[in-house]
mmCIF file of C-alpha atoms in Angstrom:
data_model
loop_
_atom_site.group_PDB
_atom_site.id
_atom_site.type_symbol
_atom_site.label_atom_id
_atom_site.label_comp_id
_atom_site.label_asym_id
_atom_site.label_seq_id
_atom_site.Cartn_x
_atom_site.Cartn_y
_atom_site.Cartn_z
ATOM 1 C CA MET A 1 -186.138 -14.981 242.953
ATOM 2 C CA ASN A 2 -183.857 -18.099 242.806
ATOM 3 C CA ASP A 3 -186.716 -20.510 242.285
ATOM 4 C CA TRP A 4 -186.244 -22.159 238.884
ATOM 5 C CA LEU A 5 -189.365 -24.231 239.487
ATOM 6 C CA ILE A 6 -192.603 -22.891 240.940
ATOM 7 C CA GLU A 7 -195.540 -25.044 241.722
ATOM 8 C CA LEU A 8 -198.944 -23.802 240.586
ATOM 9 C CA PRO A 9 -202.010 -24.228 242.749
ATOM 10 C CA ASP A 10 -204.812 -26.311 241.235
ATOM 11 C CA ASN A 11 -207.310 -23.359 241.026
ATOM 12 C CA MET A 12 -204.809 -21.041 239.168
ATOM 13 C CA ASP A 13 -204.716 -20.652 235.355
ATOM 14 C CA PRO A 14 -201.563 -22.360 233.930
ATOM 15 C CA ASN A 15 -200.897 -19.429 231.525
ATOM 16 C CA THR A 16 -200.445 -16.816 234.240
ATOM 17 C CA ASP A 17 -196.973 -15.491 234.941
ATOM 18 C CA VAL A 18 -196.243 -16.645 238.486
ATOM 19 C CA ARG A 19 -192.947 -14.773 238.740
ATOM 20 C CA SER A 20 -194.500 -11.379 238.107
ATOM 21 C CA LEU A 21 -197.175 -12.127 240.712
ATOM 22 C CA ALA A 22 -194.497 -12.923 243.246
ATOM 23 C CA LYS A 23 -192.689 -9.701 242.468
ATOM 24 C CA GLU A 24 -195.856 -7.738 243.016
ATOM 25 C CA GLU A 25 -196.509 -9.424 246.325
ATOM 26 C CA LYS A 26 -193.033 -8.673 247.404
ATOM 27 C CA LYS A 27 -193.466 -4.984 246.515
ATOM 28 C CA GLY A 28 -196.699 -4.860 248.497
ATOM 29 C CA ARG A 29 -194.926 -6.441 251.514
ATOM 30 C CA ILE A 30 -192.133 -3.839 251.216
ATOM 31 C CA GLU A 31 -194.602 -0.988 251.140
ATOM 32 C CA LYS A 32 -196.475 -2.315 254.065
ATOM 33 C CA ASN A 33 -193.199 -2.605 255.977
ATOM 34 C CA LEU A 34 -192.271 1.010 255.162
ATOM 35 C CA LYS A 35 -195.671 2.297 256.337
ATOM 36 C CA GLN A 36 -195.204 0.372 259.573
ATOM 37 C CA GLN A 37 -191.676 1.837 260.022
ATOM 38 C CA LYS A 38 -193.239 5.339 259.479
ATOM 39 C CA LYS A 39 -195.932 4.703 262.178
ATOM 40 C CA ASN A 40 -193.223 3.463 264.598
ATOM 41 C CA LEU A 41 -191.128 6.593 264.033
ATOM 42 C CA GLU A 42 -194.277 8.782 264.679
ATOM 43 C CA LYS A 43 -194.933 6.965 267.852
ATOM 44 C CA SER A 44 -191.310 7.413 269.050
ATOM 45 C CA LEU A 45 -191.360 11.170 268.374
ATOM 46 C CA PRO A 46 -191.229 13.381 271.450
ATOM 47 C CA ASN A 47 -194.253 15.647 272.043
ATOM 48 C CA ASN A 48 -192.490 18.944 271.081
ATOM 49 C CA ILE A 49 -191.792 17.767 267.497
ATOM 50 C CA SER A 50 -194.825 18.041 265.208
ATOM 51 C CA LYS A 51 -196.105 14.969 263.276
ATOM 52 C CA LYS A 52 -195.429 16.840 259.972
ATOM 53 C CA THR A 53 -191.704 16.204 260.407
ATOM 54 C CA ALA A 54 -192.547 12.507 260.520
ATOM 55 C CA ASP A 55 -193.159 12.568 256.859
ATOM 56 C CA VAL A 56 -189.505 12.161 256.269
ATOM 57 C CA LYS A 57 -189.033 9.129 253.909
ATOM 58 C CA LYS A 58 -185.831 7.680 255.238
ATOM 59 C CA ALA A 59 -185.048 6.611 258.736
ATOM 60 C CA SER A 60 -181.627 8.208 258.498
ATOM 61 C CA ASP A 61 -183.170 11.615 258.117
ATOM 62 C CA MET A 62 -185.361 10.953 261.092
ATOM 63 C CA ILE A 63 -182.305 10.137 263.137
ATOM 64 C CA LYS A 64 -180.889 13.570 262.462
ATOM 65 C CA VAL A 65 -184.145 15.033 263.793
ATOM 66 C CA LEU A 66 -183.881 12.924 266.908
ATOM 67 C CA SER A 67 -180.272 13.655 267.877
ATOM 68 C CA LYS A 68 -180.634 12.545 271.492
ATOM 69 C CA PRO A 69 -182.365 9.480 272.922
ATOM 70 C CA LEU A 70 -185.848 9.927 274.386
ATOM 71 C CA GLU A 71 -186.592 9.955 278.023
ATOM 72 C CA SER A 72 -188.807 6.929 277.607
ATOM 73 C CA GLN A 73 -186.106 5.054 275.797
ATOM 74 C CA THR A 74 -183.543 5.798 278.550
ATOM 75 C CA LYS A 75 -186.051 4.766 281.246
ATOM 76 C CA ARG A 76 -186.720 1.535 279.447
ATOM 77 C CA LYS A 77 -182.986 0.910 279.045
ATOM 78 C CA GLU A 78 -182.419 1.419 282.786
ATOM 79 C CA GLU A 79 -185.370 -0.945 283.554
ATOM 80 C CA LEU A 80 -183.859 -3.612 281.362
ATOM 81 C CA ASN A 81 -180.486 -3.268 283.014
ATOM 82 C CA GLU A 82 -182.161 -3.486 286.376
ATOM 83 C CA SER A 83 -184.064 -6.656 285.368
ATOM 84 C CA ILE A 84 -180.804 -8.192 283.936
ATOM 85 C CA LYS A 85 -179.013 -7.446 287.250
ATOM 86 C CA ASN A 86 -181.927 -8.955 289.338
ATOM 87 C CA SER A 87 -181.933 -12.074 287.182
ATOM 88 C CA LYS A 88 -178.151 -12.492 287.508
ATOM 89 C CA ILE A 89 -178.361 -12.008 291.302
ATOM 90 C CA SER A 90 -181.250 -14.565 291.728
ATOM 91 C CA THR A 91 -179.007 -17.515 290.763
ATOM 92 C CA ALA A 92 -177.238 -19.563 293.483
ATOM 93 C CA SER A 93 -173.894 -18.184 292.507
ATOM 94 C CA MET A 94 -175.277 -14.603 292.460
ATOM 95 C CA GLY A 95 -174.224 -14.200 288.837
ATOM 96 C CA LYS A 96 -170.534 -14.881 289.465
ATOM 97 C CA PHE A 97 -170.297 -17.736 286.909
ATOM 98 C CA ASP A 98 -173.020 -16.645 284.525
ATOM 99 C CA LEU A 99 -172.264 -15.766 280.893
ATOM 100 C CA LYS A 100 -172.304 -12.127 280.156
ATOM 101 C CA LEU A 101 -174.492 -10.657 277.436
ATOM 102 C CA LYS A 102 -173.212 -8.538 274.571
ATOM 103 C CA ASN A 103 -172.804 -4.830 275.834
ATOM 104 C CA GLU A 104 -173.960 -5.843 279.338
ATOM 105 C CA PRO A 105 -172.872 -3.329 281.992
ATOM 106 C CA GLU A 106 -170.573 -4.434 284.732
ATOM 107 C CA PHE A 107 -172.107 -4.893 288.118
ATOM 108 C CA LYS A 108 -170.228 -4.144 291.288
ATOM 109 C CA ARG A 109 -169.669 -6.789 293.890
ATOM 110 C CA GLY A 110 -171.544 -4.810 296.526
ATOM 111 C CA GLU A 111 -174.810 -4.846 294.371
ATOM 112 C CA ARG A 112 -174.926 -8.589 294.453
ATOM 113 C CA GLY A 113 -176.197 -8.728 298.025
ATOM 114 C CA GLU A 114 -174.850 -9.247 301.437
ATOM 115 C CA LYS A 115 -174.278 -12.546 303.235
ATOM 116 C CA ARG A 116 -176.484 -13.072 306.208
ATOM 117 C CA LYS A 117 -174.888 -12.761 309.520
ATOM 118 C CA PHE A 118 -176.199 -14.902 312.317
ATOM 119 C CA ALA A 119 -175.799 -14.239 316.048
ATOM 120 C CA ALA A 120 -173.654 -16.595 318.003
ATOM 121 C CA THR A 121 -175.588 -19.609 319.488
ATOM 122 C CA THR A 122 -173.346 -19.712 322.512
ATOM 123 C CA GLY A 123 -172.070 -16.875 324.536
ATOM 124 C CA ASN A 124 -173.418 -14.101 326.567
ATOM 125 C CA SER A 125 -176.900 -14.791 328.033
ATOM 126 C CA LYS A 126 -177.578 -11.104 328.768
ATOM 127 C CA GLU A 127 -177.270 -10.250 324.994
ATOM 128 C CA GLU A 128 -179.664 -13.061 324.178
ATOM 129 C CA LYS A 129 -182.139 -11.866 326.827
ATOM 130 C CA HIS A 130 -181.847 -8.395 325.471
ATOM 131 C CA ARG A 131 -182.571 -9.610 321.922
ATOM 132 C CA THR A 132 -185.633 -11.636 322.985
ATOM 133 C CA THR A 133 -187.040 -8.752 325.013
ATOM 134 C CA ASP A 134 -186.623 -6.426 321.963
ATOM 135 C CA ILE A 135 -188.565 -8.929 319.865
ATOM 136 C CA VAL A 136 -191.336 -9.277 322.477
ATOM 137 C CA ASN A 137 -191.553 -5.457 322.713
ATOM 138 C CA LYS A 138 -191.859 -5.061 318.913
ATOM 139 C CA VAL A 139 -194.645 -7.722 318.847
ATOM 140 C CA LEU A 140 -196.599 -6.160 321.701
ATOM 141 C CA LYS A 141 -196.243 -2.640 320.227
ATOM 142 C CA SER A 142 -197.615 -3.894 316.902
ATOM 143 C CA SER A 143 -200.642 -5.419 318.703
ATOM 144 C CA GLY A 144 -201.311 -2.297 320.643
ATOM 145 C CA GLN A 145 -200.454 -3.658 324.116
ATOM 146 C CA GLU A 146 -197.993 -2.087 326.506
ATOM 147 C CA PRO A 147 -194.818 -4.047 327.047
ATOM 148 C CA MET A 148 -194.378 -5.236 330.695
ATOM 149 C CA LEU A 149 -191.378 -6.864 332.256
ATOM 150 C CA VAL A 150 -192.247 -9.792 334.454
ATOM 151 C CA ASP A 151 -190.178 -11.529 337.095
ATOM 152 C CA SER A 152 -189.161 -15.103 336.490
ATOM 153 C CA LYS A 153 -190.416 -16.017 340.066
ATOM 154 C CA LEU A 154 -193.792 -14.592 339.251
ATOM 155 C CA LEU A 155 -193.975 -16.523 336.035
ATOM 156 C CA LYS A 156 -193.344 -19.730 337.947
ATOM 157 C CA LYS A 157 -196.264 -18.979 340.227
ATOM 158 C CA VAL A 158 -198.446 -18.320 337.202
ATOM 159 C CA ASP A 159 -197.415 -21.606 335.729
ATOM 160 C CA LYS A 160 -198.401 -23.386 338.878
ATOM 161 C CA GLY A 161 -201.845 -22.018 338.704
ATOM 162 C CA LYS A 162 -201.814 -19.229 341.290
ATOM 163 C CA VAL A 163 -204.161 -16.362 340.680
ATOM 164 C CA VAL A 164 -202.806 -13.205 338.972
ATOM 165 C CA GLY A 165 -204.483 -11.056 341.673
ATOM 166 C CA GLU A 166 -202.094 -12.574 344.210
ATOM 167 C CA ILE A 167 -199.183 -11.638 341.985
ATOM 168 C CA LYS A 168 -200.378 -7.991 341.903
ATOM 169 C CA GLU A 169 -200.693 -7.910 345.681
ATOM 170 C CA LYS A 170 -197.183 -9.159 346.001
ATOM 171 C CA ASN A 171 -195.918 -6.507 343.663
ATOM 172 C CA LYS A 172 -197.644 -3.862 345.829
ATOM 173 C CA LYS A 173 -195.941 -5.186 348.827
ATOM 174 C CA ARG A 174 -192.576 -4.989 347.160
ATOM 175 C CA SER A 175 -193.186 -1.344 346.245
ATOM 176 C CA GLU A 176 -193.969 -0.351 349.861
ATOM 177 C CA PRO A 177 -190.879 0.635 352.020
ATOM 178 C CA LYS A 178 -189.863 -1.843 354.601
ATOM 179 C CA LYS A 179 -190.566 -0.982 358.202
ATOM 180 C CA LYS A 180 -187.592 -0.995 360.573
ATOM 181 C CA ARG A 181 -187.891 -3.194 363.590
ATOM 182 C CA VAL A 182 -187.237 -1.569 366.877
ATOM 183 C CA ARG A 183 -186.182 -3.665 369.829
ATOM 184 C CA VAL A 184 -187.370 -2.806 373.300
#
């Protein structure tokens, strides 16, 4: 102890040796710390090693027993690396300008994510029609309905308020073959 002056509490006898009490308290803290270290080592032991081997006093002897890292430790390390990678990617610069941690693994450029590609706003109308019909088909399939292609002329009639039954009749007429006219 480097304290040349120690303040006594009001309820303590002035004739007690405060330095020896402090040394005893320190010894107690050291013993408690060693017990906790031993418990931690016992918890970290794999199942195939008996708990009797955990009675080793020094941690260096225990390291010899545990020559390779445990599966739980390697899994935890992988989880931490994954969370570091995700936190780097979640920034606006996708980790390009972030400071690196000590012993941080290198992340590949491809792991940072891909830029979104948008379809052209101008161009081929057939492609746009195809994309929209695909979307409609997906929505209808998810709702359990059968997708049905409808003519634009029929849609105009429905918009004007004509009955759907008339549209069905017209579709029937279209499906019938045309009769040839014969002149006499």
